[in-house]
CSV table of C-alpha atoms in Angstrom, one decimal:
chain,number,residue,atom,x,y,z
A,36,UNK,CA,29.0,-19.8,156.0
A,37,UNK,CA,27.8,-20.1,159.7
A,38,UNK,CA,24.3,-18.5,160.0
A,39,UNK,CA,22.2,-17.9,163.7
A,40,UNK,CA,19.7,-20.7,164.7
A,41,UNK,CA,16.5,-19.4,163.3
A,42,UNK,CA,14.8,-18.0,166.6
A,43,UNK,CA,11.3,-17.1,166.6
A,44,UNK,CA,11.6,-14.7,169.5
A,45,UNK,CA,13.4,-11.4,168.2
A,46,UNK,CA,16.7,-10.3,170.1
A,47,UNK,CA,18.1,-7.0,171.3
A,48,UNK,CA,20.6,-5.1,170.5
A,49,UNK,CA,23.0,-6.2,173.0
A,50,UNK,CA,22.0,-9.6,171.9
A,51,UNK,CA,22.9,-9.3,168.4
A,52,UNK,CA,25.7,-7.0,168.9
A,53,UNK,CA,27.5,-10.6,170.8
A,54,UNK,CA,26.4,-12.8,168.0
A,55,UNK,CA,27.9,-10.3,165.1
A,56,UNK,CA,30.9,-8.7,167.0
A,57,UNK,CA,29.6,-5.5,166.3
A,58,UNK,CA,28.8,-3.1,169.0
A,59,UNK,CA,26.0,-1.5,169.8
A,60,UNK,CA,27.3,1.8,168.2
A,61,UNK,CA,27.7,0.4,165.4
A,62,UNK,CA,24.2,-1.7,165.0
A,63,UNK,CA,22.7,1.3,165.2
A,64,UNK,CA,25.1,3.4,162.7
A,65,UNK,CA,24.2,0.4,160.3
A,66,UNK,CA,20.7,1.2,160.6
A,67,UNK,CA,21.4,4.8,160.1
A,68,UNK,CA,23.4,4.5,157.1
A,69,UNK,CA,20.8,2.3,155.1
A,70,UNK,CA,23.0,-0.9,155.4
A,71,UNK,CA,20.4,-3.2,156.6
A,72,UNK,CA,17.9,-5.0,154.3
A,73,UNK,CA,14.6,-4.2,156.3
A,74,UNK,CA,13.5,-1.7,159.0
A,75,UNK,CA,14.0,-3.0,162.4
A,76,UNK,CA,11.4,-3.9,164.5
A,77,UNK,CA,10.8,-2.2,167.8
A,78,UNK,CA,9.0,-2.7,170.9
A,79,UNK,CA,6.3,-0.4,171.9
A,80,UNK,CA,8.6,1.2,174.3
A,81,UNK,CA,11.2,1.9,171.7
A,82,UNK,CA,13.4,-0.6,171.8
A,83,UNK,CA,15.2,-2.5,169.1
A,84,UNK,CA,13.8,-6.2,168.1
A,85,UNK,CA,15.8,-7.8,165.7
A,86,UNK,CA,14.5,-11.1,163.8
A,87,UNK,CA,16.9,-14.0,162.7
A,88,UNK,CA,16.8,-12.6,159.3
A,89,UNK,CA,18.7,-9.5,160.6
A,90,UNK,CA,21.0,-10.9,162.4
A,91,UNK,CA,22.1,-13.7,159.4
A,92,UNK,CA,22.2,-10.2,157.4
A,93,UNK,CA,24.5,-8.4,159.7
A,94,UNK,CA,26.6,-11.4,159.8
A,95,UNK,CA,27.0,-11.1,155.6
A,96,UNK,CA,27.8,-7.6,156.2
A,97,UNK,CA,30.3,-8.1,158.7
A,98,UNK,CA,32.6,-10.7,156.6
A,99,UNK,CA,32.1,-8.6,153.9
A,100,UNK,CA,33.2,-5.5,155.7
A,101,UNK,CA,36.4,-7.1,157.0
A,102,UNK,CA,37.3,-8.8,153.3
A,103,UNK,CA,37.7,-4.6,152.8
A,104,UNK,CA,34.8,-3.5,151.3
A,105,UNK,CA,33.9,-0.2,151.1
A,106,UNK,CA,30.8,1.0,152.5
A,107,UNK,CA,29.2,2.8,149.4
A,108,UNK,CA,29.4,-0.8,148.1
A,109,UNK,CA,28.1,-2.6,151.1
A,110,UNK,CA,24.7,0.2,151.4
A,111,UNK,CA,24.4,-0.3,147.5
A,112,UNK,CA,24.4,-4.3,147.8
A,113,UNK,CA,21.6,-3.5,150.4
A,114,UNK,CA,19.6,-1.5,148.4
A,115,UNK,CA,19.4,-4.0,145.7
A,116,UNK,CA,18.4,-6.6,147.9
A,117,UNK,CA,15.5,-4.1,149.3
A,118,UNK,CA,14.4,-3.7,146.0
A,119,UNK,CA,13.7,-7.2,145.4
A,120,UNK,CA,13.8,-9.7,142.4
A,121,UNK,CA,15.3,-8.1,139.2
A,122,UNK,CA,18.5,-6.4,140.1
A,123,UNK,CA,20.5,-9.7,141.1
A,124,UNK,CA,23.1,-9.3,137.9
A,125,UNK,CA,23.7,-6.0,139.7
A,126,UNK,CA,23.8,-7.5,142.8
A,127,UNK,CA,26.2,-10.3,140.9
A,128,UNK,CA,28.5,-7.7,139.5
A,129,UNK,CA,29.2,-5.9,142.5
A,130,UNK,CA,29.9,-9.2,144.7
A,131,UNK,CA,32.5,-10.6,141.9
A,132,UNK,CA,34.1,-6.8,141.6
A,133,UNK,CA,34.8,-7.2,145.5
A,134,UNK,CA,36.0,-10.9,145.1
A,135,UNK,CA,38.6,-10.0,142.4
A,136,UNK,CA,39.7,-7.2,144.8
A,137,UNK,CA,40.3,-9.5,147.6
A,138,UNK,CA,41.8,-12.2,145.4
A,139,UNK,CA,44.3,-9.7,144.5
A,140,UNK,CA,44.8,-9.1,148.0
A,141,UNK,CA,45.1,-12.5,149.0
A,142,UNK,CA,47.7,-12.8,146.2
A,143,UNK,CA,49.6,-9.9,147.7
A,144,UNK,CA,49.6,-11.3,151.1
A,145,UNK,CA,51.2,-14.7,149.6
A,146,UNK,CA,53.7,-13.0,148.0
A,147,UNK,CA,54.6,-11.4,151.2
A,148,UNK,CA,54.2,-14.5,152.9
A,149,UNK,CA,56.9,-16.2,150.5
A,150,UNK,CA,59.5,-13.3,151.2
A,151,UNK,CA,59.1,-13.8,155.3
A,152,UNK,CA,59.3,-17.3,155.0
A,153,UNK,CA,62.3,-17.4,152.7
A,154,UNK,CA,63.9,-14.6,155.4
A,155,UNK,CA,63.1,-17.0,158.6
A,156,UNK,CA,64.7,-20.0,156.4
A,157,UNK,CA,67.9,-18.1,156.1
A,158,UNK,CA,68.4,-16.9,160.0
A,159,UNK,CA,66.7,-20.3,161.0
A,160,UNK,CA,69.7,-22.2,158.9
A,161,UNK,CA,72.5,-19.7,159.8
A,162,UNK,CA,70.8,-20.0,163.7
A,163,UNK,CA,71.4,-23.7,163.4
A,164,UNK,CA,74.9,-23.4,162.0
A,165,UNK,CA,76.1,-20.7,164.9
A,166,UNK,CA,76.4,-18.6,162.1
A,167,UNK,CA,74.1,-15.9,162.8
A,168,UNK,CA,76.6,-12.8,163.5
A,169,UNK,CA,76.8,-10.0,160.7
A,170,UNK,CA,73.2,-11.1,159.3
A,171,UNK,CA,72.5,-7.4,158.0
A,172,UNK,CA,74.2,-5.6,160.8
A,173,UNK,CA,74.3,-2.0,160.1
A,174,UNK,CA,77.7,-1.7,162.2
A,175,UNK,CA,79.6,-3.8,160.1
């Protein structure tokens, strides 16, 4: 997995929401919804600092967020991690849970996959052979 170069200097919001794809909006929902593993840092005007560990966070919870987890999960696999050493079968049983889930789905997809392919083979081959009227025409 591609992580950030570690970078002393902290980075702002609009800096991190480039390097995750997440907007700003939704930095800041993660942050409101528990999702994140620490508190973020802030400047003495206010403003959001986020360290390298953040952002190679955020980066974990936005593949894991697009494999389809749900968000109960994803704010529960934070909270373990918050909580430190100890919980890491828990942390190990939820991870695998969501794996099989997207196994499954990947299995889906290949079925589905297998059907389109098989349908392009047959117009591609009646295509080819000038053969292509009356292929499921619904005014025949």
């Amino acid at each position: 997995m591609a992580t950030t170069e570690p970078s002393a200097e902290p980075q702002s919001i609009g800096e991190v929401a480039e390097q995750t794809g997440l907007s700003v909006h939704a930095l800041r929902f993660y942050e409101r919804e528990g999702l994140l593993v620490g508190p973020v840092q802030r400047t003495s005007g206010g403003r959001r600092r986020y360290t390298a560990f953040d952002v190679d966070w955020l980066l974990i919870c936005v593949k894991l967020r697009e494999s389809g987890m749900p968000l109960a999960d994803l704010k529960r696999f934070a909270e373990l991690v918050r909580h430190g050493p100890g919980n890491e079968a828990e942390r190990l049983r939820l991870l695998d849970a969501h794996r099989q889930r997207v196994d499954a789905q990947i299995q889906a997809m290949e079925e589905c996959r297998s059907v389109i392919a098989w349908k392009v083979g047959v117009y591609a081959e009646h295509l080819a052979r000038g053969e292509a009227n009356g292929l499921w025409d619904p005014t025949a």
